[in-house]
Structure formats: structure tokens, C-alpha cells
XYZ file of C-alpha atoms in Angstrom:
302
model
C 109.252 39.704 9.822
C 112.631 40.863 9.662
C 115.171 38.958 7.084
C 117.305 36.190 8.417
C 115.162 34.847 11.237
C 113.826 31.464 11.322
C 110.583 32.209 10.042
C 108.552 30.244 7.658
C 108.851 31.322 4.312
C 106.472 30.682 1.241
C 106.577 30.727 -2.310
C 103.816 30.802 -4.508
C 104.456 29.409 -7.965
C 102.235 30.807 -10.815
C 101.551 27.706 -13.248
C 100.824 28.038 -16.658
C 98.635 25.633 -18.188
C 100.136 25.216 -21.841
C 97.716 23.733 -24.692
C 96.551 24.753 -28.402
C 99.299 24.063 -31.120
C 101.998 24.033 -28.447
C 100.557 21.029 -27.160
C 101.288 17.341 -28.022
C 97.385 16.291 -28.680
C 97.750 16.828 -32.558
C 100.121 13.921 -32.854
C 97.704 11.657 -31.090
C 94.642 12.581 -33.606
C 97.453 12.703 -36.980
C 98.059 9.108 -35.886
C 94.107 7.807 -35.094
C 93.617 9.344 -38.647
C 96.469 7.787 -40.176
C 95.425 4.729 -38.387
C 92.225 4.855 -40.062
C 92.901 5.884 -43.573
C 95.000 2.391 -43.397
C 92.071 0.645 -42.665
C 90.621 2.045 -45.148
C 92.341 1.357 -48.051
C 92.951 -2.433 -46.918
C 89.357 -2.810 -47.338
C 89.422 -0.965 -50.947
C 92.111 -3.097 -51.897
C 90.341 -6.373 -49.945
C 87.430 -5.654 -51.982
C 89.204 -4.759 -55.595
C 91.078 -8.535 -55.612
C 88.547 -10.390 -53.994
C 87.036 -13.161 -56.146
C 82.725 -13.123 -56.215
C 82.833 -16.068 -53.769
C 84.936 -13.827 -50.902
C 82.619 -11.231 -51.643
C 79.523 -13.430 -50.881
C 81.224 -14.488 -48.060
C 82.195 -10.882 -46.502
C 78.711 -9.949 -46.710
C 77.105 -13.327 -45.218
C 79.602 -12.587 -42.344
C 78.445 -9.201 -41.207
C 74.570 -11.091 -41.468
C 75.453 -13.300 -39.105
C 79.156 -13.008 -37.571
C 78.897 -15.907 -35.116
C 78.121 -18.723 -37.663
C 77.784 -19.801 -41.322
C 76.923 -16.961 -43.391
C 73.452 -16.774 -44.800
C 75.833 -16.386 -48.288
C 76.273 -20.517 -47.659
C 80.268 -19.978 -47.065
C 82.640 -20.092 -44.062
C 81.777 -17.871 -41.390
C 85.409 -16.428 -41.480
C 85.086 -13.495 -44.362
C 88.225 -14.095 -46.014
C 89.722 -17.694 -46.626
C 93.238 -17.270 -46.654
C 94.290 -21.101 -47.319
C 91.655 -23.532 -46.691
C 88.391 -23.485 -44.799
C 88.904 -23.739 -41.727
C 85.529 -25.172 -41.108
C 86.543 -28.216 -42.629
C 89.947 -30.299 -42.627
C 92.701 -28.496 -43.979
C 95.779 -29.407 -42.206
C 97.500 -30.736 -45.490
C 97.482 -28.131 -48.017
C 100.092 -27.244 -50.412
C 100.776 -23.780 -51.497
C 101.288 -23.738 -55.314
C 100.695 -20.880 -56.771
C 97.905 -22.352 -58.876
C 94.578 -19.819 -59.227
C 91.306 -21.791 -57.630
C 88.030 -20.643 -57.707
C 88.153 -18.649 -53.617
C 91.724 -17.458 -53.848
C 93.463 -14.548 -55.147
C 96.376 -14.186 -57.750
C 99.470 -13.360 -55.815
C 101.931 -11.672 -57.793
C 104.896 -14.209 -57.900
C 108.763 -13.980 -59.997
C 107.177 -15.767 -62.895
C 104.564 -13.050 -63.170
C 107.556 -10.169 -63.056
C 109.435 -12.125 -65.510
C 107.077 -11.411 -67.677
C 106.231 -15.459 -68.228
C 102.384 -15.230 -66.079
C 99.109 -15.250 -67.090
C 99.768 -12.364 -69.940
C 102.634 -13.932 -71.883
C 102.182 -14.238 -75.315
C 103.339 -17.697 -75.410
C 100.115 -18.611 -72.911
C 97.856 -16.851 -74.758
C 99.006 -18.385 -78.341
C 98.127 -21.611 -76.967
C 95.185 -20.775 -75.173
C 93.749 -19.432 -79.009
C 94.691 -22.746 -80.674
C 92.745 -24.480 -77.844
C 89.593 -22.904 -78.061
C 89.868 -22.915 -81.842
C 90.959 -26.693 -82.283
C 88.115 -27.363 -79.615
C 85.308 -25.399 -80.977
C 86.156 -27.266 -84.894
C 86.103 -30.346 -83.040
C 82.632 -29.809 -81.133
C 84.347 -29.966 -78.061
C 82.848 -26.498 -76.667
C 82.584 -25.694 -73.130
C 78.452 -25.235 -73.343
C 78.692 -28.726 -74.151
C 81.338 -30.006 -71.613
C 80.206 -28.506 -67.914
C 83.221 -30.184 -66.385
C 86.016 -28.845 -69.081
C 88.663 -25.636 -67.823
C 90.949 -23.814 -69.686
C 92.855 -21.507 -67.861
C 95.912 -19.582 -67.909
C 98.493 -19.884 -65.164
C 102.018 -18.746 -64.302
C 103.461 -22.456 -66.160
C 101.205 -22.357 -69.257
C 97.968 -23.230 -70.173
C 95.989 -25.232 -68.274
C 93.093 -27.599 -68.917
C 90.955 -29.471 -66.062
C 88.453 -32.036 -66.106
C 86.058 -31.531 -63.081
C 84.282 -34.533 -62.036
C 80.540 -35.002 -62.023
C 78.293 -36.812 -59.196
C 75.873 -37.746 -63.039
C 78.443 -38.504 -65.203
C 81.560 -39.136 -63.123
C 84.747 -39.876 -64.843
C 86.085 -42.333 -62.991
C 84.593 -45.295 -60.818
C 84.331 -45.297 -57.698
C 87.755 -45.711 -55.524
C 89.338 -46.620 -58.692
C 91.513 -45.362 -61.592
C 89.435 -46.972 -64.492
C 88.217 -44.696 -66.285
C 84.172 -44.093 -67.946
C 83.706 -43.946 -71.921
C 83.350 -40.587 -71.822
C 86.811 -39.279 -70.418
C 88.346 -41.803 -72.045
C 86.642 -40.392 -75.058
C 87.240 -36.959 -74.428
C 91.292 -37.241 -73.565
C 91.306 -39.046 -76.979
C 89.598 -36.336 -78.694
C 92.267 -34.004 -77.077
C 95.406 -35.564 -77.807
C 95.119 -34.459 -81.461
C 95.036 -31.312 -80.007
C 98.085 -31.391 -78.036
C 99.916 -32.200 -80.639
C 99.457 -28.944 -82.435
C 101.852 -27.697 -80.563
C 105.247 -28.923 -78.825
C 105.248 -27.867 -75.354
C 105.691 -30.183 -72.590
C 102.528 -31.681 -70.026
C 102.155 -31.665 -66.564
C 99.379 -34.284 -65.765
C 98.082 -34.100 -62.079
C 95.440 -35.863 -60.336
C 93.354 -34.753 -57.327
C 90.759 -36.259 -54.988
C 88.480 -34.326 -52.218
C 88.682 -34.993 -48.926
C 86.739 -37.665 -48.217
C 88.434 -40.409 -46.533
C 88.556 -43.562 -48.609
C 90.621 -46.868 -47.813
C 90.108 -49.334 -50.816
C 91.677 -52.960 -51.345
C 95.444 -53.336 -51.043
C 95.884 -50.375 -48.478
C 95.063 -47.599 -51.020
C 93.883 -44.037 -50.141
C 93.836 -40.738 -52.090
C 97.114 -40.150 -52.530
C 97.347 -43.740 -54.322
C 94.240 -42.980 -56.356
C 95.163 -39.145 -57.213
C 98.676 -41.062 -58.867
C 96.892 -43.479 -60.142
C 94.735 -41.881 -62.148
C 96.792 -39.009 -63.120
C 98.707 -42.076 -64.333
C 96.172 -43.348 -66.074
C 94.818 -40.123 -68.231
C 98.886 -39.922 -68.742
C 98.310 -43.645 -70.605
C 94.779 -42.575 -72.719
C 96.874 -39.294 -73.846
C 99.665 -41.528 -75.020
C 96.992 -43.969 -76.672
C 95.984 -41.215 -78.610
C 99.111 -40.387 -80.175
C 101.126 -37.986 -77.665
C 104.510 -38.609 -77.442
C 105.797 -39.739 -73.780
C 108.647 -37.950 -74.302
C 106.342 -35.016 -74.134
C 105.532 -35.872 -70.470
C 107.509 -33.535 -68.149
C 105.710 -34.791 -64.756
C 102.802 -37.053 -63.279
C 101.664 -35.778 -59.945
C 98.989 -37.317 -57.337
C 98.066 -34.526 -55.061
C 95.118 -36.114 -53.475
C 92.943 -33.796 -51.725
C 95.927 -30.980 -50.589
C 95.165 -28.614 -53.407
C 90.990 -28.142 -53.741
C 89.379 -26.481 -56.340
C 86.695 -26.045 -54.417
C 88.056 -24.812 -50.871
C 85.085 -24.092 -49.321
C 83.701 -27.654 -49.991
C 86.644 -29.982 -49.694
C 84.656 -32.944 -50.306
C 82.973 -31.180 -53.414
C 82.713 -33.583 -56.510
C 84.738 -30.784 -58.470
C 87.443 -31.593 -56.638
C 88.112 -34.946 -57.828
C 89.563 -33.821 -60.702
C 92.495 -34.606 -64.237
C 94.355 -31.054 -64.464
C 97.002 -31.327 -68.239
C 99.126 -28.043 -68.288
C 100.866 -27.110 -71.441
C 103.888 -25.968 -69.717
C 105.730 -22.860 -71.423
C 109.085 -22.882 -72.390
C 110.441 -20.935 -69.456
C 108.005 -22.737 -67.521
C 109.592 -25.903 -68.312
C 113.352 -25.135 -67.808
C 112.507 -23.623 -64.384
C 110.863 -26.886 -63.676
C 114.088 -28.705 -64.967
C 116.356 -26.521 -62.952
C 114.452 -27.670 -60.272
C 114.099 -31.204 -60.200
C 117.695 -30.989 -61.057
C 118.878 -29.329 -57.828
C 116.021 -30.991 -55.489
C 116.008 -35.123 -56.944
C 119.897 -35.123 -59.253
C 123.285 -36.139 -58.094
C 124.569 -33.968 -55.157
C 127.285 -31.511 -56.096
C 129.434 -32.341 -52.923
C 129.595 -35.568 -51.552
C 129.023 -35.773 -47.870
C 132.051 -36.404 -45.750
C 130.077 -38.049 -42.690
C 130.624 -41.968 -43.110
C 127.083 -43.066 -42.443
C 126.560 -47.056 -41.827
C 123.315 -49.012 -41.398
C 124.697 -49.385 -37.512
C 124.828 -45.817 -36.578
C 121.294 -45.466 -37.942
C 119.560 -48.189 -36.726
């Protein structure tokens, strides 16, 4: 066919199928591996701060995955806050170690004022020494704590179903706490540090006479160990704070309405401890630093 007429003309184009290192397939497998390494080492470090009770409950879960765990736990494998099995809609995040949760490394513990400062540890030493002279020794006492935290030392009375300290749906106290916190308070005043006294309940509902519930009989009694402490020769002026939680911080969290959780916690607060906690309550409760110019009447709010 001669050039220029109005033939058809075709053109065959040769295609060359490109692949091997020039391809972009090594990206995809660099990033399923990098993908995976990631995994990996959240699990290591899952596992390596996991308490004994998360572990138990990891391996109940992959036993049975669609309900409780044959370990007795939640089915979830990792409680991040609460059991969700159970009610847990009020819970307070202090940083406060419990028995099911892990230590989370907080300002106080890059201060260099957490669970390793000397000051926490001094007092920790007189405690076990004044206690063990005084026949007050853990073996002895299944419901007695001491443990350090990020504000000081801290020592917790656990409640028992046998010997409980408290009667029921009140703040009057048995012999035996009463006994014990006496016993203690020559303790405490080896040193000078200031208390924190906090009460907790679990979370079973209760409703007693005058319209109380937990959060009046966590105060109350906090209040009330506050009183046998001062009976005992503690100076008031010692007291920094009295707290009723009620049932929003559990030691138990996979049992809210464990009898451990009704519980007396007395925290030897450390020095920094205490003016952070001053500083505080300053700011959040004290006199404002700039009055308000809105002119606010009873009639514009009601």
C-alpha cells in the first residue's frame, strides 16, 4: 500500500512487563513486617507490666473468648479502668496502684518523688520496724497494707466478711480497728509528715436511715478513723485531708462488690507530696485571683 492513501494503519506496541526490585511489591511486604514486629513488641511489653491477675486473665480469655474466663476474671483480657462486666460508670482516675492495674509513669515519678524516693522508703522502714516491735505483723493482720505510692507511704485496712471493721451501713467502728488505729497512732507520730485519711465502700447499693448511701458512709467513716487516730494522740493539725470516695476507686476491680473494697486507706504524705497537694487545693477551693466582672443576681439565675 502506497504512503499517503487512506488506508488503515496499525501499530503494534511491544509491552514490557516490569517486576523484581524495580517493582513496588517490596514496600507492601517492608510494611506487613513492620506491621507485625509492632504487634509484637506490644504484646512483650503487655506481658512485662502486666500484674499476675491480667495475666490470669489473658490466658482464661484465649480458653474461652466469648465468656468468663475459666481464670475466674472478666472475659475482656486486659482491664483498662474498671470491669466492664460489672458497674463502673463512676470511677476516678487517681493514680493510686490497685491490685489489676498497672503503674503509669506520672510527673511525680520523673521528679524523682514516686515509689523510689528515699523519703518513701525511710518511712516505709520505720513502719515495718515500729510494727513488727509492736506485734503488729502482717502474718498476723490479713487485712493490713503498706504500700508505697507516688504521695508517700500508704497503709490500708481491708475489710473482712469474719471480722469486719465496721457495722453494717454504719460508721461505728468494731474493737478491733478501733484497737488497731490506736496501736498505730504511736506510730505515726514517729515521724512528722502529714495524713491523708480516705474511706471507700464497694459497690453495693445501700440506702440507710436519714437518706444515706456510700458516699455518706465512705466520709463518714474516713471521718471516724480520722477521730480514733486523734484519740490516740495524733495531732489534727497533722490532718492534710479526709476523703469519702465510696465505691469509685476499687481495690478489687474485678469484684466491685468485694469485701476488700470496703476499706480505711492513711497515707503518710511526703513533703513534696504535700505542697503539691497545697498548691492545689489552693488554686482549685481558695480565693479567686480575678474577680469576675459579670454582675450575677439570684433573678438572672433563677
Amino acid at each position: 500500500m502506497a504512503l499517503g492513501s487512506n488506508g488503515l494503519v496499525i501499530r503494534r506496541v511491544k509491552k514490557i512487563k516490569k517486576g523484581g526490585h524495580h517493582g513496588g511489591a517490596w514496600k507492601i511486604a517492608l510494611a506487613d513486617f513492620a506491621l507485625a514486629m509492632m504487634a509484637f513488641f506490644l504484646v512483650l511489653w503487655l506481658l512485662s507490666v502486666a500484674s499476675p491477675e491480667e495475666l490470669a486473665s489473658i490466658e482464661g480469655y484465649f480458653h474461652d473468648p466469648m465468656g468468663p474466663s475459666t481464670a475466674g476474671f472478666s472475659a475482656n483480657p486486659i482491664d483498662l479502668g474498671g470491669s466492664p462486666a460489672k458497674s463502673a460508670e463512676k470511677k476516678l482516675d487517681l493514680q493510686l496502684p490497685e491490685p489489676g492495674s498497672t503503674d503509669v509513669s506520672s510527673r511525680d515519678l520523673r521528679a524523682g518523688n514516686g515509689p523510689d524516693s528515699a523519703e518513701s522508703n525511710s518511712i516505709n522502714d520505720m513502719l515495718q520496724k515500729e510494727m513488727g516491735r509492736m506485734n503488729i505483723l502482717l502474718s498476723k493482720q490479713q487485712n493490713l497494707r503498706i504500700e508505697i505510692t507516688p504521695l508517700g507511704v500508704r497503709i490500708t485496712l481491708l475489710d473482712n466478711p469474719d471480722k469486719p471493721m465496721f457495722e453494717r451501713g454504719s460508721a461505728r467502728m468494731m474493737p478491733d480497728i478501733e484497737n488497731t488505729l490506736l496501736s498505730m497512732s504511736p506510730i505515726f507520730n514517729k515521724v512528722t509528715n502529714p495524713i491523708v485519711i480516705t474511706g471507700h465502700t464497694d459497690s453495693s447499693k445501700f440506702s440507710g436511715s436519714g437518706r444515706l448511701d456510700n458516699w455518706d458512709l465512705s466520709a463518714l467513716r474516713a471521718n471516724a478513723a480520722r477521730r480514733i487516730l486523734e484519740e490516740g494522740g495524733v495531732e489534727d493539725k497533722r490532718i492534710a485531708q479526709v476523703i469519702g470516695l465510696s465505691d469509685t476507686i476499687p481495690y478489687n476491680r474485678f469484684e466491685t462488690d468485694s469485701a476488700e473494697n470496703r476499706r480505711i486507706s492513711i497515707t503518710l504524705l511526703t513533703d513534696a507530696a504535700y505542697k503539691k497537694l497545697l498548691d492545689q487545693n489552693r488554686r482549685n477551693f481558695g480565693s479567686s485571683v480575678q474577680q469576675s466582672d459579670l454582675k450575677i443576681s439570684p433573678e438572672t439565675v433563677f
